[in-house]
Coordinates of C-alpha atoms and ligand atoms in Angstrom, one line a residue:
X1 CA 26.8 149.7 112.7
X2 CA 29.1 147.0 114.2
X3 CA 27.7 145.1 117.1
X4 CA 30.4 144.5 119.7
X5 CA 30.6 142.7 123.1
X6 CA 31.4 144.9 126.0
X7 CA 34.4 142.9 126.9
X8 CA 36.0 144.1 123.6
X9 CA 34.7 147.7 124.0
X10 CA 38.1 149.2 124.9
X11 CA 39.4 148.3 121.4
X12 CA 36.7 150.3 119.8
X13 CA 37.2 153.7 121.5
X14 CA 36.3 156.5 119.0
X15 CA 34.0 154.3 117.0
X16 CA 30.2 154.2 116.8
X17 CA 29.0 150.7 117.8
X18 CA 26.0 148.8 118.9
X19 CA 25.6 146.8 122.2
X20 CA 22.8 144.3 122.8
X21 CA 22.0 143.7 126.4
X22 CA 19.9 144.4 129.5
X23 CA 19.6 147.4 131.8
X24 CA 21.7 146.7 134.8
X25 CA 21.2 149.9 136.6
X26 CA 20.3 153.6 136.0
X27 CA 21.3 156.9 137.4
X28 CA 19.4 160.0 136.2
X29 CA 18.7 163.6 136.6
X30 CA 16.4 165.9 134.5
X31 CA 18.5 166.3 131.5
X32 CA 20.9 163.4 131.5
X33 CA 20.8 159.8 132.4
X34 CA 23.4 157.0 132.8
X35 CA 22.1 153.6 131.8
X36 CA 24.5 150.8 133.0
X37 CA 24.1 148.1 130.4
X38 CA 25.3 144.5 130.7
X39 CA 25.6 142.1 127.8
X40 CA 26.9 139.0 129.5
X41 CA 30.5 139.8 128.8
X42 CA 30.7 143.0 130.9
X43 CA 29.0 146.1 132.1
X44 CA 29.2 149.5 130.3
X45 CA 28.2 152.9 131.4
X46 CA 26.2 154.9 128.8
X47 CA 25.5 158.6 128.8
X48 CA 22.2 159.8 127.3
X49 CA 21.8 163.6 127.0
X50 CA 18.3 165.0 126.5
X51 CA 19.5 167.8 124.3
X52 CA 21.0 165.5 121.7
X53 CA 18.4 162.8 121.6
X54 CA 14.9 162.4 120.3
X55 CA 12.6 163.3 123.1
X56 CA 10.6 160.1 123.3
X57 CA 13.7 158.0 123.2
X58 CA 15.3 160.1 126.0
X59 CA 12.2 159.7 128.1
X60 CA 12.0 155.9 127.5
X61 CA 15.6 155.5 128.5
X62 CA 15.2 157.8 131.5
X63 CA 12.3 155.8 132.8
X64 CA 13.7 152.4 131.8
X65 CA 13.2 149.6 134.4
X66 CA 15.9 147.2 135.7
X67 CA 16.6 144.2 133.4
X68 CA 14.6 145.5 130.4
X69 CA 16.3 144.3 127.2
X70 CA 17.6 146.8 124.8
X71 CA 20.0 147.4 121.9
X72 CA 21.8 150.6 122.4
X73 CA 24.0 152.5 119.9
X74 CA 26.5 155.3 120.2
X75 CA 30.1 156.5 120.1
X76 CA 32.6 155.0 122.5
X77 CA 34.8 157.3 124.5
X78 CA 37.9 156.3 126.5
X79 CA 37.2 156.9 130.1
X80 CA 39.7 155.4 132.6
X81 CA 37.3 155.7 135.5
X82 CA 34.5 153.7 133.8
X83 CA 34.2 150.0 134.2
X84 CA 35.8 148.5 131.1
X85 CA 37.7 151.7 130.3
X86 CA 35.1 153.2 127.9
X87 CA 31.8 155.0 128.0
X88 CA 29.1 155.2 125.3
X89 CA 27.6 158.5 124.3
X90 CA 24.2 157.3 123.3
X91 CA 22.9 158.1 119.8
X92 CA 20.0 155.8 119.5
X93 CA 18.4 152.7 121.2
X94 CA 15.7 150.2 120.7
X95 CA 13.9 148.7 123.7
X96 CA 13.0 145.0 123.1
X97 CA 11.0 144.4 126.2
X98 CA 10.3 146.8 128.9
X99 CA 9.9 145.3 132.4
X100 CA 6.7 146.7 133.7
X101 CA 6.7 148.9 136.8
X102 CA 3.7 146.9 138.1
X103 CA 5.7 143.6 138.1
X104 CA 9.3 144.8 138.6
X105 CA 12.5 142.6 138.5
X106 CA 12.4 140.9 141.9
X107 CA 16.2 141.1 142.7
X108 CA 17.1 144.6 143.7
X109 CA 20.4 145.8 145.2
X110 CA 18.9 145.4 148.7
X111 CA 19.8 142.3 150.7
X112 CA 17.6 139.3 150.0
X113 CA 17.5 136.1 152.1
X114 CA 19.2 133.0 150.6
X115 CA 15.9 131.1 150.2
X116 CA 14.5 134.0 148.1
X117 CA 17.6 134.1 146.0
X118 CA 17.6 130.3 145.5
X119 CA 13.9 130.4 144.5
X120 CA 14.9 133.0 141.9
X121 CA 18.1 131.3 140.8
X122 CA 17.0 131.7 137.2
X123 CA 17.3 135.4 137.6
X124 CA 20.0 135.6 140.4
X125 CA 22.4 134.2 137.8
X126 CA 22.5 137.7 136.3
X127 CA 23.9 139.3 139.4
X128 CA 27.6 140.3 139.4
X129 CA 28.8 137.8 142.0
X130 CA 27.0 134.9 140.4
X131 CA 28.2 135.9 137.0
X132 CA 31.8 136.0 138.3
X133 CA 31.4 132.6 139.9
X134 CA 30.2 130.8 136.8
X135 CA 33.0 132.3 134.8
X136 CA 35.5 130.9 137.3
X137 CA 33.8 127.6 137.1
X138 CA 34.2 127.7 133.3
X139 CA 37.9 128.4 133.7
X140 CA 38.2 125.4 136.1
X141 CA 36.5 123.1 133.6
X142 CA 38.6 124.3 130.7
X143 CA 41.8 124.0 132.7
X144 CA 40.9 120.4 133.7
X145 CA 40.4 119.4 130.1
X146 CA 43.5 121.2 128.9
X147 CA 45.5 119.5 131.6
X148 CA 44.4 116.0 130.7
X149 CA 44.4 116.5 127.0
X150 CA 47.9 117.7 127.0
X151 CA 49.2 114.9 129.2
X152 CA 48.2 112.0 127.0
X153 CA 44.8 111.2 128.5
X154 CA 41.8 110.3 126.3
X155 CA 38.4 111.6 127.2
X156 CA 36.0 108.6 127.2
X157 CA 32.7 109.3 128.9
X158 CA 30.9 106.8 131.0
X159 CA 27.1 106.0 131.4
X160 CA 24.7 107.8 133.7
X161 CA 22.3 104.9 134.0
X162 CA 24.1 102.1 135.7
X163 CA 23.1 98.7 137.0
X164 CA 25.4 98.7 140.1
X165 CA 26.8 100.9 142.9
X166 CA 30.3 102.2 142.8
X167 CA 30.5 104.2 146.0
X168 CA 28.3 102.2 148.4
X169 CA 24.6 101.4 148.2
X170 CA 23.3 104.0 150.7
X171 CA 23.6 106.9 148.3
X172 CA 22.0 105.5 145.2
X173 CA 19.2 107.1 143.3
X174 CA 17.0 104.4 141.8
X175 CA 15.3 105.0 138.4
X176 CA 12.5 102.9 136.9
X177 CA 13.8 101.7 133.6
X178 CA 11.7 99.6 131.2
X179 CA 9.9 96.3 131.9
X180 CA 10.4 96.4 135.7
X181 CA 14.1 96.9 135.4
X182 CA 15.7 99.1 138.0
X183 CA 18.8 101.1 137.3
X184 CA 20.7 103.8 139.3
X185 CA 22.0 107.2 138.5
X186 CA 25.8 106.9 138.4
X187 CA 27.8 107.9 141.6
X188 CA 31.0 107.8 139.7
X189 CA 32.3 106.7 136.2
X190 CA 35.2 104.9 137.8
X191 CA 34.2 101.3 137.2
X192 CA 33.7 102.0 133.5
X193 CA 37.0 104.0 133.4
X194 CA 38.7 100.9 134.5
X195 CA 37.5 99.1 131.4
X196 CA 38.3 102.1 129.2
X197 CA 41.8 102.5 130.6
X198 CA 42.7 98.9 129.6
X199 CA 41.9 100.0 126.0
X200 CA 43.6 103.4 126.0
X201 CA 46.2 103.4 128.9
X202 CA 45.2 106.8 130.2
X203 CA 41.6 108.1 130.2
X204 CA 39.3 110.5 131.9
X205 CA 35.6 110.9 132.1
X206 CA 33.9 114.1 132.9
X207 CA 30.2 114.4 133.6
X208 CA 27.4 114.7 136.1
X209 CA 27.3 112.3 139.0
X210 CA 24.6 111.7 141.6
X211 CA 24.6 110.9 145.4
X212 CA 21.5 110.5 147.4
X213 CA 23.3 112.2 150.3
X214 CA 21.0 113.0 153.2
X215 CA 23.7 115.4 154.4
X216 CA 22.7 119.0 154.5
X217 CA 26.1 120.6 154.6
X218 CA 27.8 123.4 152.7
X219 CA 29.9 120.8 150.8
X220 CA 27.2 118.4 149.5
X221 CA 25.1 118.4 146.3
X222 CA 23.0 115.5 145.2
X223 CA 24.1 116.2 141.6
X224 CA 27.6 117.4 140.9
X225 CA 30.2 117.3 138.1
X226 CA 33.2 115.2 138.5
X227 CA 36.3 114.7 136.5
X228 CA 37.9 111.2 136.9
X229 CA 41.2 110.3 135.4
X230 CA 42.3 106.6 135.4
X231 CA 45.8 105.2 134.6
X232 CA 46.9 101.7 133.7
X233 CA 50.2 100.4 135.2
X234 CA 49.9 103.0 137.9
X235 CA 49.9 103.1 141.7
X236 CA 48.8 105.3 144.6
X237 CA 52.0 107.4 144.2
X238 CA 51.1 108.2 140.5
X239 CA 47.7 109.4 141.7
X240 CA 49.3 111.7 144.2
X241 CA 51.6 113.2 141.7
X242 CA 49.0 113.7 139.0
X243 CA 46.5 115.1 141.4
X244 CA 49.1 117.6 142.7
X245 CA 50.1 118.7 139.2
X246 CA 46.5 119.1 138.2
X247 CA 45.5 121.2 141.1
X248 CA 48.6 123.5 140.7
X249 CA 47.7 123.8 137.0
X250 CA 44.1 124.7 137.5
X251 CA 44.9 127.3 140.2
X252 CA 47.4 128.8 137.9
X253 CA 44.9 129.2 135.1
X254 CA 42.3 130.7 137.3
X255 CA 44.9 133.3 138.6
X256 CA 46.0 134.0 135.0
X257 CA 42.6 134.4 133.4
X258 CA 40.1 135.3 136.1
X259 CA 41.6 138.1 138.1
X260 CA 38.7 140.4 137.4
X261 CA 36.2 137.8 138.6
X262 CA 38.2 137.1 141.7
X263 CA 38.2 140.8 142.4
X264 CA 34.4 141.0 142.1
X265 CA 34.3 138.1 144.6
X266 CA 36.7 139.9 146.9
X267 CA 38.8 136.7 147.0
X268 CA 42.1 136.9 148.8
X269 CA 44.3 135.9 145.9
X270 CA 47.4 135.6 148.0
X271 CA 45.8 132.4 149.4
X272 CA 45.7 131.0 145.9
X273 CA 49.1 132.2 144.9
X274 CA 50.6 130.1 147.6
X275 CA 49.3 126.9 146.1
X276 CA 52.5 125.1 144.9
X277 CA 53.9 121.7 144.9
X278 CA 54.8 119.8 147.0
X279 CA 51.6 119.6 149.0
X280 CA 51.6 118.4 152.6
X281 CA 51.5 114.6 152.8
X282 CA 50.4 112.5 155.8
X283 CA 49.0 109.1 156.6
X284 CA 45.5 108.6 158.0
X285 CA 47.2 107.4 161.2
X286 CA 49.0 110.7 161.6
X287 CA 45.9 112.6 160.7
X288 CA 43.9 110.9 163.5
X289 CA 46.7 111.7 166.0
X290 CA 46.7 115.4 164.9
X291 CA 42.9 115.6 165.1
X292 CA 42.8 114.0 168.6
X293 CA 45.5 116.5 169.8
X294 CA 43.3 119.3 168.5
X295 CA 40.2 118.1 170.3
X296 CA 38.4 116.0 167.7
X297 CA 36.4 113.0 168.9
X298 CA 37.7 110.8 166.0
X299 CA 38.9 107.3 166.8
X300 CA 41.1 105.2 164.6
X301 CA 38.8 103.5 162.1
X302 CA 36.4 106.4 161.8
X303 CA 35.8 108.5 158.7
X304 CA 36.6 112.2 158.9
X305 CA 33.7 114.5 159.5
X306 CA 33.5 117.9 157.8
X307 CA 34.9 119.6 160.9
X308 CA 37.8 117.2 161.0
X309 CA 38.7 118.2 157.5
X310 CA 38.5 121.8 158.5
X311 CA 40.7 121.3 161.5
X312 CA 43.3 119.5 159.4
X313 CA 43.6 122.2 156.8
X314 CA 42.9 125.3 158.7
X315 CA 46.5 126.4 159.3
X316 CA 47.8 125.0 156.0
X317 CA 48.8 127.2 153.1
X318 CA 48.7 124.3 150.7
X319 CA 46.4 121.3 150.2
X320 CA 47.0 118.2 152.4
X321 CA 47.1 114.7 151.0
X322 CA 46.0 112.1 153.4
X323 CA 46.5 108.4 152.5
X324 CA 46.1 104.8 153.6
X325 CA 42.6 104.8 155.1
X326 CA 41.1 101.9 157.1
X327 CA 39.6 99.4 154.7
X328 CA 36.4 99.3 156.8
X329 CA 34.8 102.5 155.6
X330 CA 36.2 102.6 152.0
X331 CA 34.6 101.3 148.9
X332 CA 35.1 97.7 147.8
X333 CA 37.5 98.3 145.0
X334 CA 40.5 99.7 147.0
X335 CA 43.8 97.8 146.8
X336 CA 45.0 96.9 150.3
X337 CA 48.5 98.0 151.5
X338 CA 50.9 95.1 151.1
X339 CA 52.6 96.0 154.3
X340 CA 49.5 96.5 156.4
X341 CA 46.3 94.8 155.4
X342 CA 44.0 96.9 157.6
X343 CA 44.6 100.0 155.4
X344 CA 44.0 100.6 151.7
X345 CA 45.9 102.5 149.1
X346 CA 43.5 105.5 148.9
X347 CA 44.2 109.2 149.1
X348 CA 42.1 112.2 149.8
X349 CA 43.3 115.7 148.9
X350 CA 42.0 118.3 151.3
X351 CA 41.9 122.0 150.2
X352 CA 43.2 124.7 152.6
X353 CA 41.1 127.4 154.3
X354 CA 38.7 124.8 155.6
X355 CA 37.4 123.7 152.2
X356 CA 38.0 120.1 152.9
X357 CA 38.0 117.1 150.5
X358 CA 38.2 118.1 146.8
X359 CA 39.7 114.8 145.5
X360 CA 39.3 111.2 146.4
X361 CA 41.1 108.3 144.7
X362 CA 43.7 105.6 144.9
X363 CA 44.8 102.2 143.6
X364 CA 42.3 99.6 142.5
X365 CA 42.3 95.9 143.3
X366 CA 43.8 94.0 140.3
X367 CA 43.8 90.5 141.7
X368 CA 40.8 88.4 140.7
X369 CA 40.3 86.4 143.9
X370 CA 40.7 89.4 146.2
X371 CA 38.2 91.4 144.1
X372 CA 35.6 88.5 144.3
X373 CA 36.1 88.4 148.1
X374 CA 35.5 92.1 148.5
X375 CA 32.4 92.1 146.3
X376 CA 31.0 89.4 148.6
X377 CA 32.0 91.1 151.8
X378 CA 30.3 94.3 150.7
X379 CA 27.1 92.2 149.8
X380 CA 27.2 93.4 146.2
X381 CA 25.5 91.3 143.6
X382 CA 28.2 89.5 141.6
X383 CA 26.1 89.3 138.4
X384 CA 26.0 93.1 138.1
X385 CA 29.8 93.1 138.3
X386 CA 30.6 90.3 135.8
X387 CA 32.0 92.6 133.2
X388 CA 34.1 94.4 135.9
X389 CA 35.4 91.1 137.2
X390 CA 36.4 90.2 133.6
X391 CA 38.9 93.0 133.6
X392 CA 40.9 91.0 136.2
X393 CA 40.8 87.9 134.0
X394 CA 42.1 89.4 130.8
X395 CA 45.4 91.2 131.2
X396 CA 44.9 92.6 134.7
X397 CA 47.5 95.2 135.8
X398 CA 47.9 97.6 138.7
X399 CA 45.9 100.7 137.9
X400 CA 44.8 103.8 139.8
X401 CA 42.9 107.0 139.4
X402 CA 40.9 109.7 141.2
X403 CA 37.8 111.9 141.1
X404 CA 37.6 115.6 141.6
X405 CA 34.3 117.5 142.2
X406 CA 34.1 120.6 140.1
X407 CA 31.8 122.5 142.4
X408 CA 34.0 121.9 145.5
X409 CA 37.0 123.1 143.5
X410 CA 35.1 126.2 142.2
X411 CA 33.8 127.0 145.7
X412 CA 37.4 127.0 147.0
X413 CA 38.7 129.1 144.1
X414 CA 35.9 131.7 144.7
X415 CA 36.1 131.6 148.4
X416 CA 32.4 130.7 148.7
X417 CA 30.7 129.9 152.0
X418 CA 28.5 127.2 150.4
X419 CA 28.8 124.9 147.4
X420 CA 25.3 125.8 146.1
X421 CA 26.6 128.9 144.3
X422 CA 29.2 127.0 142.4
X423 CA 26.7 125.5 139.9
X424 CA 24.0 127.2 137.9
X425 CA 21.1 125.1 139.2
X426 CA 22.1 123.3 142.4
X427 CA 20.4 120.1 143.4
X428 CA 20.4 119.4 147.2
X429 CA 18.5 117.5 149.8
X430 CA 15.7 120.1 149.9
X431 CA 16.2 121.8 146.6
X432 CA 15.2 120.6 143.2
X433 CA 13.8 123.8 141.8
X434 CA 14.0 125.9 139.7
Ligands
4AD501 O1 35.6 110.5 147.1 P1 34.6 110.2 146.1 O2 33.3 109.6 146.5 O3 35.4 109.3 145.0 C1 34.8 108.6 144.0 O4 33.7 108.7 143.5 C2 35.8 107.8 143.2 N1 35.1 106.7 142.5 C3 36.5 108.6 142.3 C4 37.6 107.9 141.5 O5 38.5 107.4 142.1 N2 37.4 107.9 140.2 O6 34.3 111.5 145.2 C5 35.3 112.2 144.6 C6 35.1 113.7 144.7 C7 35.2 114.2 146.1 O7 36.5 114.4 146.5 C8 34.5 115.6 146.0 O8 35.3 116.6 145.4 C9 33.4 115.2 145.0 O9 33.8 114.1 144.3 N3 32.1 114.9 145.7 C10 31.1 115.7 145.9 N4 30.9 117.0 145.5 C11 29.7 117.6 145.8 N5 28.8 117.0 146.5 C12 28.9 115.7 146.8 N6 27.9 115.1 147.5 C13 30.1 115.0 146.6 N7 30.5 113.8 146.8 C14 31.8 113.7 146.3
MG502 MG1 35.8 110.7 149.1

């Protein structure tokens, strides 16, 4: 008998097939029971009738416990009201492992607290909402790769163990390497991207990054996935254009391929449908004025807080690009604005509906002397940056790029309250398990 995946079931109406999965739920009466079986690709309703089945088999199905594993066989019948459009009339089944009544599956349809669910994340992943979220995440990742691959970027990945800080020394995780050597978990692949881009012209890296963020917010993970494109002979304006095109492309893919999942998540898709170019653009100066007029405490020179980002984007239908930040709170590598030396050519893209910063990037310093000065001003050890400094000695050119966090983007697509659901096993200030 042919084994199928539930997502393909509607193409097999009228055939006898086999499905390998887990018991999601069960309704029953004396003579008939309806196992809901999930196989990872979908959920299928099965109908088991006592009169037409072996008695022990019927009884074992009728009393089957949630999340027991089974292979179930039967004939598929088109049924428009059923999830997936077909139902299975059960002919036979094999139960691989029956979850004992004495130690039942801990996650039931009743409401559980978030700590309980997070402690059982390894099982919570099977729930409908979590299942849908990780499928949207997959779509986001695939769209990112397709976007860069089809726009002339080469994927060159960067190291995780690094000798120096990219995004400031306060959020570094230190690791004991061999022979008393200390290294850090990477905060960003950018510095290595800058070497790779001088070899390939347009590159991106895509991997896990780490921040020892002491912030316990709904937007911060200590381990998150970031895609970082970098372009040679490019400026801040190029970054804004590519970032805008990329965001529009990914949103389009999610809408095209993940309608079902967005429905499970009860996402208001009209909010995603209005994401089009051009995005709103404003300078940091203007952003500060707007924020002050809306009651924020922010002063010129201060970084946005989470609430500031929310205020800026709340009434917006599209993302907002804020550029030209004060040099004082930005990383050492930002190119200053020629016209105004107190601001740098950086840009943040803020997602609407209060989701806040999803992208940060800008133009890098290409002048050797200026870079050396900045490294010293930031009290960074020159010897750890020798190779990076070399890039300004051998064919230096203006170059620019950005980073986008996959979980922030996924949380926005799915309309999540908290970023922790946008990754299978989140790592946060107080959470390193399971
Ligand atoms: O703005 P960030 O810190 O920029 C950089 O790391 C640059 N070196 C990137 C580059 O230009 N190549 O981080 C970029 C993005 C943020 O906009 C956000 O989406 C995500 O990474 N991000 C986080 N996501 C989850 N948890 C955290 N703690 C994050 N910190 C940054
Ligand atoms: Mg940033």
